[in-house]
Tab-separated table of C-alpha atoms in Angstrom:
chain	number	residue	atom	x	y	z
J	1	UNK	CA	5.189	117.584	77.242
J	2	UNK	CA	7.227	114.886	75.564
J	3	UNK	CA	9.785	115.997	72.994
J	4	UNK	CA	8.668	115.302	69.425
J	5	UNK	CA	10.459	114.946	66.115
J	6	UNK	CA	8.618	115.714	62.881
J	7	UNK	CA	9.034	117.164	59.392
J	8	UNK	CA	8.683	120.925	58.934
J	9	UNK	CA	7.873	121.999	55.372
J	10	UNK	CA	8.744	125.374	53.812
J	11	UNK	CA	6.568	127.021	51.185
J	12	UNK	CA	6.907	130.036	48.914
J	13	UNK	CA	3.510	131.595	49.658
J	14	UNK	CA	1.112	128.647	49.449
J	15	UNK	CA	1.474	127.099	52.912
J	16	UNK	CA	-2.228	127.596	53.724
J	17	UNK	CA	-3.339	125.698	50.618
J	18	UNK	CA	-0.762	122.942	51.163
J	19	UNK	CA	-1.571	122.428	54.847
J	20	UNK	CA	-5.327	122.371	54.088
J	21	UNK	CA	-4.633	119.759	51.393
J	22	UNK	CA	-2.670	117.596	53.861
J	23	UNK	CA	-5.595	117.882	56.294
J	24	UNK	CA	-7.888	116.522	53.548
J	25	UNK	CA	-5.450	113.660	52.957
J	26	UNK	CA	-4.685	112.678	56.570
J	27	UNK	CA	-7.605	114.185	58.549
J	28	UNK	CA	-7.025	115.643	61.977
J	29	UNK	CA	-6.768	119.077	63.520
J	30	UNK	CA	-5.082	121.938	61.670
J	31	UNK	CA	-3.896	125.105	63.433
J	32	UNK	CA	-2.631	127.995	61.286
J	33	UNK	CA	-1.018	131.196	62.583
J	34	UNK	CA	-0.172	134.090	60.265
J	35	UNK	CA	2.628	136.649	60.503
J	36	UNK	CA	-0.125	139.159	61.291
J	37	UNK	CA	-1.147	137.074	64.312
J	38	UNK	CA	2.358	137.593	65.729
J	39	UNK	CA	2.499	141.377	65.706
J	40	UNK	CA	2.941	142.254	62.043
J	41	UNK	CA	-0.690	143.036	60.976
J	42	UNK	CA	0.314	145.744	58.471
J	43	UNK	CA	3.191	143.858	56.859
J	44	UNK	CA	2.793	142.785	53.213
J	45	UNK	CA	3.041	139.138	54.303
J	46	UNK	CA	0.571	139.479	57.231
J	47	UNK	CA	-1.794	136.869	55.762
J	48	UNK	CA	0.972	134.330	55.071
J	49	UNK	CA	1.492	131.378	57.417
J	50	UNK	CA	4.210	131.824	60.059
J	51	UNK	CA	3.457	128.433	61.637
J	52	UNK	CA	1.022	125.665	60.807
J	53	UNK	CA	0.582	122.327	62.553
J	54	UNK	CA	-1.512	119.337	61.543
J	55	UNK	CA	-2.057	116.607	64.140
J	56	UNK	CA	-3.705	113.504	62.694
J	57	UNK	CA	-5.760	110.699	64.237
J	58	UNK	CA	-2.944	108.279	63.289
J	59	UNK	CA	-0.472	110.186	65.450
J	60	UNK	CA	1.311	112.021	62.619
J	61	UNK	CA	2.421	115.610	63.144
J	62	UNK	CA	3.228	117.760	60.131
J	63	UNK	CA	4.335	121.375	60.454
J	64	UNK	CA	4.837	124.005	57.778
J	65	UNK	CA	5.121	127.721	57.041
J	66	UNK	CA	5.618	130.266	54.297
J	67	UNK	CA	9.186	131.479	53.984
J	68	UNK	CA	9.591	134.960	55.451
J	69	UNK	CA	10.451	137.754	52.995
J	70	UNK	CA	14.079	137.566	51.900
J	71	UNK	CA	14.465	133.903	52.842
J	72	UNK	CA	14.467	131.755	49.740
J	73	UNK	CA	13.701	128.052	49.732
J	74	UNK	CA	16.699	126.057	48.604
J	75	UNK	CA	15.904	123.842	45.597
J	76	UNK	CA	15.495	120.252	46.730
J	77	UNK	CA	15.278	121.234	50.400
J	78	UNK	CA	11.742	122.435	51.135
J	79	UNK	CA	11.893	120.868	54.588
J	80	UNK	CA	13.631	120.780	57.942
J	81	UNK	CA	13.417	118.323	60.801
J	82	UNK	CA	11.711	119.882	63.826
J	83	UNK	CA	12.476	119.048	67.455
J	84	UNK	CA	10.059	120.553	69.960
J	85	UNK	CA	8.972	120.193	73.553
J	86	UNK	CA	9.504	121.766	76.954
J	87	UNK	CA	12.522	119.835	78.278
J	88	UNK	CA	15.116	122.634	78.135
J	89	UNK	CA	18.133	120.470	79.018
J	90	UNK	CA	17.252	117.672	76.589
J	91	UNK	CA	16.502	119.937	73.631
J	92	UNK	CA	19.457	122.268	74.288
J	93	UNK	CA	21.696	119.178	74.349
J	94	UNK	CA	20.366	118.057	70.978
J	95	UNK	CA	20.874	121.596	69.605
J	96	UNK	CA	24.498	121.715	70.755
J	97	UNK	CA	25.308	118.359	69.168
J	98	UNK	CA	23.424	119.037	65.922
J	99	UNK	CA	24.946	122.485	65.369
J	100	UNK	CA	28.522	121.419	66.193
J	101	UNK	CA	30.472	121.333	62.940
J	102	UNK	CA	27.464	122.672	61.021
J	103	UNK	CA	26.089	126.159	60.476
J	104	UNK	CA	23.631	128.183	62.561
J	105	UNK	CA	21.140	130.354	60.675
J	106	UNK	CA	19.062	131.368	63.738
J	107	UNK	CA	20.774	131.179	67.158
J	108	UNK	CA	18.947	129.249	69.884
J	109	UNK	CA	17.374	132.137	71.812
J	110	UNK	CA	14.053	133.558	72.984
J	111	UNK	CA	11.756	134.595	70.127
J	112	UNK	CA	8.821	137.014	69.799
J	113	UNK	CA	6.307	134.208	70.457
J	114	UNK	CA	7.945	133.524	73.832
J	115	UNK	CA	9.684	130.212	73.151
J	116	UNK	CA	13.390	129.541	72.688
J	117	UNK	CA	14.008	128.675	69.028
J	118	UNK	CA	16.939	128.097	66.708
J	119	UNK	CA	17.715	126.827	63.210
J	120	UNK	CA	20.868	125.094	62.072
J	121	UNK	CA	22.159	122.800	59.370
J	122	UNK	CA	24.158	119.861	60.654
J	123	UNK	CA	27.509	118.854	59.212
J	124	UNK	CA	25.742	116.443	56.822
J	125	UNK	CA	23.576	119.190	55.287
J	126	UNK	CA	20.316	118.338	57.113
J	127	UNK	CA	18.361	121.411	58.268
J	128	UNK	CA	17.037	121.357	61.873
J	129	UNK	CA	14.653	123.554	63.884
J	130	UNK	CA	14.577	123.368	67.695
J	131	UNK	CA	11.717	124.949	69.664
J	132	UNK	CA	11.692	124.877	73.482
J	133	UNK	CA	8.259	125.824	74.823
J	134	UNK	CA	8.192	128.257	77.706
J	135	UNK	CA	5.276	128.416	80.119
J	136	UNK	CA	3.319	131.668	79.862
J	137	UNK	CA	3.998	133.942	82.810
């Protein structure tokens, strides 16, 4: 898989509606996964979107999710830039350079969905998400 760079939008509870709207605007294929899909079926936010991805016929990729409980969306920053793929060395290299001199909110490490993931804000205030896909074993 080639590494890709795309916007990742954050929502305060209306990610499903927003992502469905963007599908109406751009067309394409929309995949939505809830927090309940990832092992939290009884949680109050089980029906909220943990990860959504729209891939359009024009080649656009737009990702988005509802903020998890306790994580507020910063005014003016309802987005992050997402880097994803399966090239561990390439994406880890980007992570190291982007997080240097910035702040790390989620360390780059294996997550409950099986991939390696991290979130940081670079020294210029731009939020980044890095997801390294791991083959299922």
